[in-house]
Coordinates of C-alpha atoms and ligand atoms in Angstrom, one line a residue:
Chain A
X1 CA -44.4 -35.6 -7.8
X2 CA -43.4 -33.8 -4.8
X3 CA -39.1 -32.6 -4.8
X4 CA -36.6 -32.6 -2.3
X5 CA -34.2 -30.1 -2.3
X6 CA -30.6 -31.7 -1.9
X7 CA -28.3 -29.4 -3.3
X8 CA -28.6 -25.8 -3.7
X9 CA -25.5 -23.5 -4.2
X10 CA -25.1 -20.2 -1.9
X11 CA -26.4 -16.9 -2.8
X12 CA -23.8 -15.0 -2.3
X13 CA -21.9 -18.1 -4.8
X14 CA -21.0 -16.2 -7.8
X15 CA -23.5 -17.0 -11.0
X16 CA -22.1 -20.1 -13.0
X17 CA -18.9 -20.8 -12.3
X18 CA -16.9 -23.3 -11.2
X19 CA -13.8 -22.9 -9.0
X20 CA -9.9 -23.8 -10.5
X21 CA -9.2 -26.0 -7.3
X22 CA -7.7 -29.1 -7.6
X23 CA -10.4 -32.4 -7.0
X24 CA -10.1 -33.1 -3.4
X25 CA -9.2 -29.7 -2.3
X26 CA -9.5 -27.8 1.1
X27 CA -10.1 -24.2 0.2
X28 CA -13.3 -25.4 -2.1
X29 CA -14.8 -26.5 0.7
X30 CA -13.7 -23.8 2.5
X31 CA -15.1 -20.9 0.3
X32 CA -18.2 -22.9 0.1
X33 CA -19.3 -22.5 4.2
X34 CA -18.6 -18.7 4.1
X35 CA -20.6 -18.0 0.9
X36 CA -22.8 -20.1 3.6
X37 CA -22.8 -18.4 6.9
X38 CA -22.9 -15.1 4.4
X39 CA -26.6 -16.5 3.2
X40 CA -27.5 -17.0 6.9
X41 CA -25.6 -13.9 8.6
X42 CA -27.4 -12.0 5.6
X43 CA -24.5 -10.1 5.3
X44 CA -23.6 -10.4 1.8
X45 CA -24.5 -6.3 0.7
X46 CA -21.9 -5.6 3.9
X47 CA -18.9 -7.6 3.6
X48 CA -15.4 -6.6 2.5
X49 CA -12.4 -9.0 2.0
X50 CA -9.1 -9.7 0.2
X51 CA -8.3 -11.9 -2.0
X52 CA -4.7 -13.1 -0.5
X53 CA -1.1 -14.2 -2.6
X54 CA -1.7 -17.5 -3.1
X55 CA -4.0 -20.7 -4.6
X56 CA -6.7 -18.6 -3.3
X57 CA -5.8 -15.1 -5.2
X58 CA -8.7 -15.6 -7.3
X59 CA -11.6 -16.2 -4.7
X60 CA -13.4 -12.6 -5.4
X61 CA -14.4 -15.5 -9.0
X62 CA -16.2 -16.4 -6.6
X63 CA -18.4 -15.1 -3.9
X64 CA -20.1 -12.6 -4.7
X65 CA -19.0 -9.9 -2.5
X66 CA -16.6 -6.1 -2.6
X67 CA -13.2 -7.9 -2.7
X68 CA -9.8 -5.7 -2.7
X69 CA -6.8 -7.9 -3.3
X70 CA -3.6 -7.7 -1.4
X71 CA 0.5 -8.4 -1.6
X72 CA 1.5 -11.6 -0.3
X73 CA 1.4 -11.5 3.2
X74 CA -0.4 -8.7 3.7
X75 CA -4.1 -8.6 4.6
X76 CA -4.1 -7.8 8.0
X77 CA -3.0 -4.8 7.2
X78 CA -4.9 -4.3 4.5
X79 CA -8.1 -5.4 6.5
X80 CA -7.0 -3.3 9.8
X81 CA -7.6 -0.1 7.4
X82 CA -10.3 -1.6 5.2
X83 CA -12.0 -1.8 9.0
X84 CA -10.4 1.2 10.4
X85 CA -12.7 3.3 8.2
X86 CA -15.9 1.1 7.9
X87 CA -16.1 -0.4 11.2
X88 CA -19.3 -1.0 10.3
X89 CA -19.2 -3.5 7.6
X90 CA -18.1 -7.4 8.4
X91 CA -14.2 -7.7 6.3
X92 CA -12.7 -11.0 7.1
X93 CA -9.0 -12.6 5.5
X94 CA -8.8 -15.8 4.1
X95 CA -5.0 -16.7 4.1
X96 CA -2.9 -19.8 3.5
X97 CA 0.2 -20.7 5.3
X98 CA 3.4 -19.4 3.4
X99 CA 1.0 -16.0 3.1
X100 CA -0.6 -15.6 6.6
X101 CA 2.8 -17.9 8.5
X102 CA 5.8 -16.7 6.2
X103 CA 6.1 -13.7 4.6
X104 CA 2.8 -11.7 6.3
X105 CA 3.8 -13.5 10.2
X106 CA 4.7 -10.3 11.9
X107 CA 1.4 -8.8 10.3
X108 CA -0.6 -11.1 11.6
X109 CA 1.3 -11.2 15.1
X110 CA 0.3 -7.1 15.0
X111 CA -3.1 -7.2 13.5
X112 CA -4.2 -10.0 16.3
X113 CA -2.6 -8.1 19.5
X114 CA -4.3 -5.1 18.2
X115 CA -7.4 -6.8 18.9
X116 CA -8.3 -5.3 15.1
X117 CA -11.8 -6.5 15.0
X118 CA -12.7 -8.7 12.1
X119 CA -12.0 -12.6 11.7
X120 CA -9.2 -14.2 10.0
X121 CA -9.8 -17.9 7.5
X122 CA -6.4 -19.8 8.1
X123 CA -6.1 -22.2 5.6
X124 CA -3.0 -24.9 6.6
X125 CA -2.0 -27.1 3.6
X126 CA 1.5 -27.6 5.1
X127 CA 2.6 -27.0 1.7
X128 CA 3.2 -23.9 -0.6
X129 CA 0.3 -25.1 -3.7
X130 CA 0.2 -22.6 -6.0
X131 CA 4.0 -21.9 -7.0
X132 CA 4.0 -26.2 -7.5
X133 CA 4.1 -27.4 -3.7
X134 CA 7.8 -25.5 -2.0
X135 CA 7.6 -26.4 1.8
X136 CA 5.6 -23.9 3.5
X137 CA 6.3 -22.7 7.9
X138 CA 3.5 -25.6 8.4
X139 CA 5.0 -28.1 6.5
X140 CA 5.2 -31.6 8.7
X141 CA 8.7 -33.3 9.8
X142 CA 10.2 -35.8 7.4
X143 CA 7.5 -34.2 4.7
X144 CA 9.5 -33.6 1.0
X145 CA 8.2 -31.4 -1.2
X146 CA 10.4 -29.9 -3.1
X147 CA 12.5 -27.5 -1.3
X148 CA 13.4 -30.3 1.0
X149 CA 12.6 -34.0 -1.7
X150 CA 14.0 -36.0 1.3
X151 CA 11.5 -34.5 3.9
X152 CA 11.9 -31.2 5.9
X153 CA 14.3 -31.2 8.0
X154 CA 14.5 -30.0 11.6
X155 CA 17.6 -28.9 11.9
X156 CA 17.1 -26.7 8.7
X157 CA 14.3 -25.7 8.2
X158 CA 13.7 -26.1 12.5
X159 CA 9.9 -26.9 13.4
X160 CA 6.4 -26.6 12.1
X161 CA 4.7 -24.0 13.6
X162 CA 1.7 -23.9 15.2
X163 CA -0.6 -21.0 14.5
X164 CA -2.8 -21.2 17.5
X165 CA -1.2 -21.6 19.5
X166 CA 1.5 -18.6 19.2
X167 CA -1.9 -16.6 19.1
X168 CA -2.9 -17.5 21.7
X169 CA 0.1 -16.2 23.7
X170 CA -1.2 -13.3 23.1
X171 CA -3.8 -11.5 25.9
X172 CA -5.6 -9.1 22.9
X173 CA -6.8 -11.6 20.8
X174 CA -11.4 -12.6 21.8
X175 CA -11.5 -16.2 20.2
X176 CA -8.6 -19.0 18.4
X177 CA -9.3 -22.4 17.5
X178 CA -8.7 -24.8 15.1
X179 CA -10.1 -27.1 12.6
X180 CA -10.7 -29.8 9.7
X181 CA -12.5 -29.8 6.4
X182 CA -11.6 -34.1 6.7
X183 CA -15.1 -35.4 7.0
X184 CA -18.0 -33.6 7.1
X185 CA -18.2 -33.3 10.9
X186 CA -15.0 -31.8 11.4
X187 CA -16.6 -29.7 8.4
X188 CA -20.0 -29.3 10.1
X189 CA -17.4 -27.4 13.1
X190 CA -15.7 -26.2 10.8
X191 CA -18.7 -23.8 10.0
X192 CA -19.8 -22.9 13.9
X193 CA -16.6 -22.2 14.7
X194 CA -16.5 -19.6 11.1
X195 CA -20.0 -18.4 12.7
X196 CA -18.5 -17.7 16.3
X197 CA -15.6 -15.7 14.8
X198 CA -18.9 -13.9 11.8
X199 CA -20.8 -13.7 15.5
X200 CA -18.5 -12.1 17.7
X201 CA -16.6 -9.4 14.8
X202 CA -20.5 -8.0 14.9
X203 CA -20.0 -8.4 18.6
X204 CA -17.4 -5.7 18.0
X205 CA -15.2 -8.5 20.6
X206 CA -12.2 -7.7 18.6
X207 CA -9.5 -10.4 17.1
X208 CA -10.7 -14.0 15.8
X209 CA -8.2 -16.4 14.4
X210 CA -10.0 -20.0 12.6
X211 CA -6.9 -22.7 11.6
X212 CA -9.1 -24.7 9.5
X213 CA -6.7 -28.1 8.5
X214 CA -6.9 -28.3 4.7
X215 CA -5.9 -30.3 2.1
X216 CA -2.5 -29.9 -1.4
X217 CA -4.0 -33.7 -3.0
X218 CA -2.2 -32.2 -6.5
X219 CA 1.2 -31.2 -4.2
X220 CA 1.0 -33.7 -1.6
X221 CA 1.0 -36.5 -4.1
X222 CA -2.0 -38.2 -3.2
X223 CA -5.3 -39.2 -4.8
X224 CA -8.1 -37.2 -2.5
X225 CA -9.1 -40.1 -0.1
X226 CA -5.3 -40.9 0.7
X227 CA -5.3 -36.9 1.5
X228 CA -7.8 -36.7 3.4
X229 CA -6.5 -40.0 5.1
X230 CA -2.9 -38.3 5.4
X231 CA -4.7 -35.2 7.0
X232 CA -5.9 -37.0 10.1
X233 CA -3.5 -38.9 10.2
X234 CA -0.1 -37.1 10.1
X235 CA -1.4 -33.3 10.2
X236 CA -4.2 -33.7 13.3
X237 CA -1.8 -34.6 15.9
X238 CA 1.3 -32.3 15.5
X239 CA -1.9 -30.1 14.9
X240 CA -4.5 -30.0 17.6
X241 CA -8.4 -29.6 17.0
X242 CA -9.9 -27.0 19.3
X243 CA -10.8 -24.3 21.2
X244 CA -7.7 -22.4 21.3
X245 CA -8.4 -19.1 23.4
X246 CA -12.7 -17.7 23.6
X247 CA -13.7 -14.6 25.0
X248 CA -16.4 -16.8 26.5
Chain B
X1 CA -6.8 31.2 10.5
X2 CA -4.1 33.9 9.3
X3 CA -0.3 32.9 8.6
X4 CA 1.3 31.3 12.2
X5 CA 4.4 30.0 12.9
X6 CA 4.5 26.5 12.5
X7 CA 7.2 23.8 11.6
X8 CA 7.9 21.4 8.5
X9 CA 6.5 19.0 9.7
X10 CA 3.4 19.8 11.3
X11 CA 2.5 22.1 9.2
X12 CA 2.2 18.9 6.5
X13 CA 0.1 17.1 9.3
X14 CA -2.3 20.0 10.1
X15 CA -3.1 21.3 6.0
X16 CA -3.4 17.3 5.7
X17 CA -6.5 17.6 8.0
X18 CA -7.9 20.7 7.0
X19 CA -8.1 19.0 4.2
X20 CA -9.9 16.2 5.1
X21 CA -7.6 13.1 5.8
X22 CA -9.1 11.2 9.0
X23 CA -6.6 8.6 8.4
X24 CA -3.4 7.8 9.5
X25 CA -1.1 4.8 8.9
X26 CA 3.1 5.0 10.0
X27 CA 5.8 4.2 11.6
X28 CA 8.1 5.6 13.2
X29 CA 11.7 7.1 11.2
X30 CA 13.1 10.2 11.7
X31 CA 13.4 13.3 10.5
X32 CA 9.5 12.8 10.5
X33 CA 8.1 11.9 12.9
X34 CA 6.8 15.3 14.2
X35 CA 4.6 14.5 11.6
X36 CA 2.6 10.7 13.0
X37 CA 2.9 12.3 16.4
X38 CA 0.8 15.1 15.3
X39 CA -1.7 12.3 14.1
X40 CA -1.9 10.5 16.8
X41 CA -3.2 13.1 19.0
X42 CA -5.0 15.7 16.3
X43 CA -6.1 12.9 14.4
X44 CA -8.5 11.7 17.0
X45 CA -10.0 14.8 17.4
X46 CA -11.4 15.3 14.6
X47 CA -12.9 11.7 14.5
X48 CA -10.5 10.1 12.9
X49 CA -7.9 7.5 13.7
X50 CA -4.0 6.8 14.2
X51 CA -2.7 3.7 13.4
X52 CA 1.1 3.3 14.3
X53 CA 2.2 0.5 11.9
X54 CA 4.5 -2.7 13.0
X55 CA 6.4 -1.9 10.1
X56 CA 6.7 0.7 6.9
X57 CA 5.2 -2.3 5.3
X58 CA 2.2 -3.2 6.9
X59 CA 1.4 0.9 7.3
X60 CA 1.7 1.5 3.6
X61 CA -0.6 -1.9 3.2
X62 CA -3.6 -0.2 5.7
X63 CA -3.1 2.3 3.7
X64 CA -4.0 0.7 0.3
X65 CA -7.9 -1.1 2.3
X66 CA -8.1 2.0 3.7
X67 CA -7.9 4.0 0.4
X68 CA -10.2 1.0 -1.6
X69 CA -12.7 1.8 1.0
X70 CA -12.9 5.8 -0.8
X71 CA -11.6 7.6 2.1
X72 CA -8.9 10.3 2.0
X73 CA -5.8 8.2 3.7
X74 CA -2.0 9.4 4.1
X75 CA 1.4 7.5 5.6
X76 CA 4.2 9.9 5.8
X77 CA 8.3 8.1 6.5
X78 CA 12.3 8.7 5.0
X79 CA 14.5 7.0 2.5
X80 CA 14.7 3.7 3.5
X81 CA 11.1 3.6 5.1
X82 CA 9.7 4.3 1.5
X83 CA 12.2 2.2 -0.1
X84 CA 9.7 -0.7 2.4
X85 CA 6.3 0.3 1.4
X86 CA 7.3 0.1 -2.5
X87 CA 5.0 -2.8 -2.3
X88 CA 2.9 -1.6 -2.0
X89 CA 2.7 1.3 -3.2
X90 CA 2.7 -0.7 -6.9
X91 CA 0.1 -2.5 -5.3
X92 CA -1.9 0.7 -5.2
X93 CA -1.0 2.4 -8.3
X94 CA -1.7 -0.9 -10.5
X95 CA -4.9 -0.7 -8.1
X96 CA -6.3 2.4 -9.2
X97 CA -6.6 3.8 -6.2
X98 CA -6.4 7.4 -4.5
X99 CA -3.9 8.3 -1.7
X100 CA -1.3 10.6 -0.4
X101 CA 2.7 10.0 0.8
X102 CA 5.1 11.7 2.0
X103 CA 8.7 11.5 2.0
X104 CA 11.1 13.7 4.1
X105 CA 14.6 12.4 2.2
X106 CA 17.5 11.8 4.0
X107 CA 20.8 11.0 2.6
X108 CA 21.6 6.9 0.8
X109 CA 21.7 5.1 0.2
X110 CA 20.8 1.3 2.8
X111 CA 20.6 3.4 6.0
X112 CA 22.9 6.6 4.8
X113 CA 22.1 9.5 7.5
X114 CA 19.7 11.4 9.0
X115 CA 19.8 14.5 7.3
X116 CA 18.2 16.9 5.1
X117 CA 18.8 14.9 0.4
X118 CA 17.1 14.7 -2.2
X119 CA 18.1 11.2 -3.1
X120 CA 15.2 9.8 -4.0
X121 CA 14.4 11.6 -7.2
X122 CA 14.7 8.5 -8.9
X123 CA 13.3 6.5 -6.8
X124 CA 9.8 8.2 -6.7
X125 CA 9.4 9.4 -9.9
X126 CA 11.6 5.9 -12.6
X127 CA 10.5 3.8 -9.6
X128 CA 11.1 1.7 -6.2
X129 CA 8.5 -0.7 -6.5
X130 CA 8.0 -3.0 -9.6
X131 CA 6.1 -3.1 -13.2
X132 CA 4.5 -0.1 -15.5
X133 CA 3.3 3.1 -12.5
X134 CA 3.4 6.5 -11.5
X135 CA 2.9 8.6 -8.6
X136 CA 1.8 12.1 -8.5
X137 CA 5.5 13.5 -7.1
X138 CA 5.4 17.3 -5.7
X139 CA 8.8 19.3 -4.0
X140 CA 8.0 22.2 -3.1
X141 CA 10.5 24.4 -2.1
X142 CA 8.3 26.9 1.3
X143 CA 6.6 25.9 3.9
X144 CA 4.0 28.0 2.0
X145 CA 3.9 26.2 -1.0
X146 CA 4.2 22.5 1.0
X147 CA 1.5 23.5 3.1
X148 CA -1.1 23.7 -0.2
X149 CA 0.8 21.1 -2.0
X150 CA 0.2 19.0 0.5
X151 CA -3.6 19.9 1.0
X152 CA -3.7 19.8 -3.3
X153 CA -2.8 15.7 -3.7
X154 CA -6.5 14.6 -2.6
X155 CA -7.8 16.7 -5.7
X156 CA -5.1 15.0 -7.6
X157 CA -5.0 11.5 -5.7
X158 CA -9.4 11.4 -6.7
X159 CA -8.5 13.2 -10.3
X160 CA -6.3 10.4 -11.2
X161 CA -7.4 8.0 -8.3
X162 CA -3.7 7.3 -7.8
X163 CA -1.5 7.3 -5.4
X164 CA 0.8 11.0 -4.6
X165 CA 4.2 11.6 -3.8
X166 CA 5.2 15.0 -0.9
X167 CA 8.9 14.4 -1.8
X168 CA 9.9 17.1 0.8
X169 CA 13.8 17.1 1.8
X170 CA 14.8 17.5 5.3
X171 CA 15.2 20.9 5.9
X172 CA 11.3 21.9 4.2
X173 CA 11.2 19.6 7.6
X174 CA 12.5 20.7 10.0
X175 CA 12.5 24.7 9.4
X176 CA 10.0 26.9 11.8
X177 CA 8.2 29.6 8.6
X178 CA 5.0 32.0 8.9
X179 CA 2.0 29.6 7.0
X180 CA -2.2 29.9 6.5
X181 CA -3.7 26.6 6.7
X182 CA -7.6 27.1 5.2
X183 CA -9.6 24.3 5.2
X184 CA -9.7 22.5 1.5
X185 CA -12.5 20.2 0.9
X186 CA -11.5 17.0 -1.3
X187 CA -14.3 16.1 -4.4
X188 CA -15.1 12.8 -3.5
X189 CA -18.3 12.7 -5.2
X190 CA -17.8 9.9 -7.0
X191 CA -16.2 7.5 -4.5
X192 CA -19.3 5.1 -4.4
X193 CA -19.1 4.3 -8.3
X194 CA -15.9 2.4 -7.3
X195 CA -14.9 1.9 -3.7
X196 CA -15.3 -1.0 -1.1
X197 CA -18.8 -0.4 1.2
X198 CA -20.9 0.8 -1.5
X199 CA -22.9 -2.6 -2.4
X200 CA -26.0 -1.0 -2.4
X201 CA -25.5 1.8 -3.2
X202 CA -24.3 0.8 -6.7
X203 CA -27.3 -1.2 -7.1
X204 CA -26.0 -4.8 -5.3
X205 CA -23.0 -4.7 -7.7
X206 CA -20.2 -5.6 -5.8
X207 CA -16.2 -3.3 -6.5
X208 CA -13.3 -5.6 -7.4
X209 CA -9.6 -3.4 -6.8
X210 CA -6.9 -5.5 -8.2
X211 CA -3.7 -5.7 -9.7
X212 CA -3.5 -9.4 -10.8
X213 CA -3.9 -10.1 -14.7
X214 CA -3.1 -13.8 -15.3
X215 CA -4.5 -12.6 -19.3
X216 CA -1.6 -11.2 -21.1
X217 CA -4.1 -9.0 -23.4
X218 CA -6.2 -7.7 -20.4
X219 CA -3.2 -7.4 -18.2
X220 CA -1.3 -5.3 -21.1
X221 CA -5.1 -3.2 -21.9
X222 CA -4.6 -2.2 -18.0
X223 CA -1.5 -1.3 -19.0
X224 CA -2.1 0.9 -21.8
X225 CA -5.1 2.9 -19.9
X226 CA -2.5 3.3 -16.9
X227 CA 0.3 4.9 -19.5
X228 CA -3.4 6.7 -21.1
X229 CA -4.0 8.5 -17.7
X230 CA 1.1 9.3 -17.0
X231 CA 0.0 11.1 -19.9
X232 CA -2.5 13.1 -19.4
X233 CA -1.6 14.1 -16.0
X234 CA 1.8 15.5 -18.0
X235 CA -0.4 17.1 -20.2
X236 CA -2.8 18.9 -17.7
X237 CA -0.9 19.0 -14.9
X238 CA 3.0 19.4 -15.0
X239 CA 3.9 22.8 -11.9
X240 CA 7.1 24.6 -12.3
X241 CA 8.0 28.6 -12.2
X242 CA 10.6 29.9 -13.9
X243 CA 12.7 33.7 -12.5
X244 CA 15.0 35.6 -14.7
X245 CA 15.3 33.0 -18.1
X246 CA 14.9 35.9 -20.8
X247 CA 18.1 36.9 -21.1
X248 CA 19.9 34.1 -19.4
X249 CA 23.6 32.7 -20.2
X250 CA 23.5 30.1 -17.8
X251 CA 19.7 28.4 -16.6
X252 CA 20.2 26.6 -13.0
X253 CA 17.5 23.7 -13.4
X254 CA 17.4 23.7 -9.2
X255 CA 13.5 22.0 -6.4
X256 CA 12.7 22.0 -3.3
X257 CA 15.5 22.8 -0.8
X258 CA 18.4 23.3 -3.6
X259 CA 15.5 25.6 -6.1
X260 CA 16.0 27.6 -2.4
X261 CA 19.9 28.1 -2.1
X262 CA 19.8 28.9 -5.2
X263 CA 17.1 31.5 -5.9
X264 CA 19.3 33.5 -3.6
X265 CA 23.1 33.1 -4.9
X266 CA 21.3 33.7 -8.2
X267 CA 20.0 37.4 -6.8
X268 CA 23.8 37.7 -5.6
X269 CA 25.0 36.9 -8.8
X270 CA 22.6 39.7 -10.8
X271 CA 24.5 41.6 -8.7
X272 CA 27.1 41.1 -9.7
X273 CA 26.3 41.9 -13.5
X274 CA 26.4 38.2 -14.5
X275 CA 22.8 36.9 -16.7
X276 CA 21.6 33.7 -14.9
X277 CA 18.0 32.0 -14.3
X278 CA 16.5 29.7 -12.8
X279 CA 14.3 26.5 -13.8
X280 CA 12.1 24.8 -10.8
X281 CA 9.8 21.6 -11.3
X282 CA 7.5 21.2 -8.7
X283 CA 5.8 18.4 -9.7
X284 CA 9.5 16.2 -10.8
X285 CA 6.3 13.2 -12.3
X286 CA 4.8 15.1 -14.5
X287 CA 8.3 16.6 -15.5
X288 CA 7.4 20.4 -17.1
X289 CA 9.5 18.9 -19.9
X290 CA 8.2 22.4 -21.4
X291 CA 8.9 24.5 -18.8
X292 CA 13.4 24.2 -20.5
X293 CA 11.8 25.5 -24.4
X294 CA 11.2 29.3 -22.0
X295 CA 15.1 28.6 -22.0
X296 CA 15.6 31.7 -23.6
X297 CA 19.0 31.4 -27.1
X298 CA 21.1 33.4 -25.0
X299 CA 21.3 30.0 -22.8
X300 CA 24.8 28.1 -23.5
X301 CA 24.5 26.1 -20.3
X302 CA 22.4 24.2 -17.9
X303 CA 23.4 24.1 -14.3
X304 CA 21.4 20.9 -12.5
X305 CA 21.7 20.9 -8.6
X306 CA 20.9 18.9 -6.1
X307 CA 21.4 17.2 -2.8
X308 CA 22.0 14.0 -4.5
X309 CA 24.9 13.3 -7.2
X310 CA 22.6 14.6 -10.0
X311 CA 19.8 12.0 -10.0
X312 CA 17.5 14.5 -12.4
X313 CA 19.9 15.6 -14.8
X314 CA 19.7 13.0 -17.2
X315 CA 15.9 14.4 -17.6
X316 CA 17.1 18.2 -18.1
X317 CA 18.9 16.8 -21.1
X318 CA 15.7 15.9 -22.4
X319 CA 14.2 18.4 -21.6
X320 CA 16.4 20.4 -23.7
X321 CA 16.9 18.3 -25.8
X322 CA 20.4 18.2 -25.3
X323 CA 21.3 21.8 -26.9
X324 CA 23.0 22.8 -24.2
X325 CA 25.9 21.4 -22.4
X326 CA 24.6 20.4 -18.8
X327 CA 26.8 20.3 -15.8
X328 CA 25.6 18.4 -12.5
X329 CA 26.2 20.8 -8.6
X330 CA 25.6 19.7 -5.6
X331 CA 26.0 18.1 -2.1
X332 CA 24.2 14.6 -0.5
X333 CA 24.8 12.8 2.7
X334 CA 23.1 15.0 4.5
X335 CA 25.0 18.4 2.9
X336 CA 23.5 20.9 0.6
X337 CA 25.7 23.2 -1.8
X338 CA 25.8 26.8 0.0
X339 CA 24.3 30.7 -1.4
X340 CA 28.5 30.8 -1.9
X341 CA 29.3 27.2 -4.0
X342 CA 26.5 27.4 -6.2
X343 CA 26.8 31.3 -7.0
X344 CA 31.3 30.6 -7.1
X345 CA 30.6 27.6 -9.4
X346 CA 28.6 29.9 -11.9
X347 CA 31.3 32.3 -12.8
X348 CA 33.1 28.9 -13.0
X349 CA 31.1 28.6 -15.9
X350 CA 30.7 31.8 -17.6
X351 CA 34.2 32.5 -17.5
Ligands
TPP1 C1 5.9 -10.5 -2.5 C2 5.7 -12.1 -3.2 N1 6.9 -13.0 -3.2 C3 6.7 -14.7 -3.4 C4 5.3 -14.8 -4.7 C5 5.1 -15.8 -5.2 N2 4.0 -17.0 -4.5 C6 2.7 -17.1 -4.9 S1 1.9 -17.8 -4.2 C7 3.1 -18.4 -3.4 C8 3.1 -19.5 -1.7 C9 1.7 -19.5 -1.5 O1 1.4 -20.5 -0.6 P1 0.3 -20.5 0.5 O2 0.4 -19.1 1.8 O3 0.2 -21.5 1.2 O4 -0.7 -20.7 -0.3 P2 -1.7 -21.9 -1.4 O5 -1.0 -22.1 -2.3 O6 -1.1 -23.1 -0.7 O7 -3.1 -21.6 -0.7 C10 4.3 -17.5 -3.3 C11 5.1 -18.0 -2.4 C12 4.5 -13.5 -4.3 N3 3.1 -13.5 -5.3 N4 4.8 -12.4 -3.9
SF4_2 S1 -2.5 -26.8 -5.7 FE1 -3.4 -27.5 -3.3 S2 -4.7 -26.0 -2.5 FE2 -4.3 -25.1 -4.7 S3 -6.0 -25.4 -5.7 FE3 -4.3 -28.0 -6.6 S4 -5.1 -29.4 -3.7 FE4 -5.7 -27.0 -3.7

């Protein structure tokens, strides 16, 4: 009887580990895409990354590459230090929306503006996951969070920040795209975008930024199915998918 | 290269380059701007990289990333900038990474002033950032000593995989003195065993550099290991100088520029017949407590002289086991005690 392979773990996935992510969380999907690409591009031994502060703080437990830990929001500065010493290596950051768009806003804008030759994967789940569901800079108007229990009020907190659009106003970045992991067809596109980011880095084209619309069923107070629906119905109209800047 | 006349800040930068430093990240602040300026011009000529960070927060995190690759990386700043770097310094120490940080101190607190000061003794030696960590802290008092300490700083940074801070004051930064800067080689042979970027060299084993541990027993074990390292520094690597201690009735404790001024005062006082000596800590952490054991029984009083409000006085009391009365004399805010003032204070104490 012939066997048909329907599933295997990426080689760069740590042996015998399961993630601590909640059911329906987008982090796991994003991790998987990164590992598949590390395998496909054969860069496991030459990829250096840093763990962010957020739910993905222990992503080094899942991905078998060299890791250093970055303080909250500082990954783009840490990556700058690494890549400037080792331009021969692949470097990527992986950051949540609190990490990147709030406390780390200065670091991301200036790394983008210097055109640092690394790839940024930005996980936008419109909330602070790790600390228990507080408002993020990306929390939508009216969306409830533990620090805006009646829903985000723009008079108090301003409007949610669109990072792709913000960074696309800079001259230097090579590539900026927003993708989603809400459905297989989006996931395929997300993988292609991350791949492009990695390839641009290999070609020394400079800074690439891939925003991934993700989910946080736990802190959104939804089941996984509802969370993916909510992302498509509520997040996507405010955070449109697409390419905002491309070197080509 | 023989002796050349150089300004302190530039001597620091050139000494670093001659010791193998090839990466520098920093943000402008007075009174140390000549260091990054020098680096921005000269590092590229040596195949190195200078980047002006968008802040001290970013700069120290660039240092963190570069240090994780096992290179010789440096930053410099002045007091308020070091405050901003404290988060990163705590991570670097917690992650056990080597780097050299120069603090050309100015008056505080807050924005304070831009004139020379020693106001960051406590920040440098007792904390700044969170958690049980220590920096090695060197306090030079001449330009030649500054050059030598900057160069040996990487030896200690790599020996202990720990950040080393050169604690200079604005006088050291701005003064001109003849110095000799020789090439200096730092032993970095073991970097492949721990640094990023050597996955294949390690036989396909990755490296993981971090400070976080959510298991309390493991985090405690990590802290105990760090403490062993700090204890080893205390045992093996204190540095100090003593002067005219043998028959001293009054001993001045001072470091950096204050010690330099005190030395002149002591020479004058000796001519007048006053028996005054000096203990000059060169490492502020590890603090050379043993230097104070050399104080002779003839001693009646210890005078702590600093350009702050007396931040070292507790360490002096520990070093002398509170056997002698200790008092403080100094100035702060950008003022330095004058030779005459120190002499007067000593005469008053000795009666
Ligand atoms: C300096 C500092 N401030 C605050 C925190 C607490 N903290 C940990 S994770 C986090 C938010 C992370 O949210 P996000 O980046 O959106 O990632 P997610 O957990 O949603 O994946 C905060 C505020 C910290 N660790 N360090
Ligand atoms: S709290 Fe939210 S972001 Fe964190 S693992 Fe759970 S679902 Fe994912």
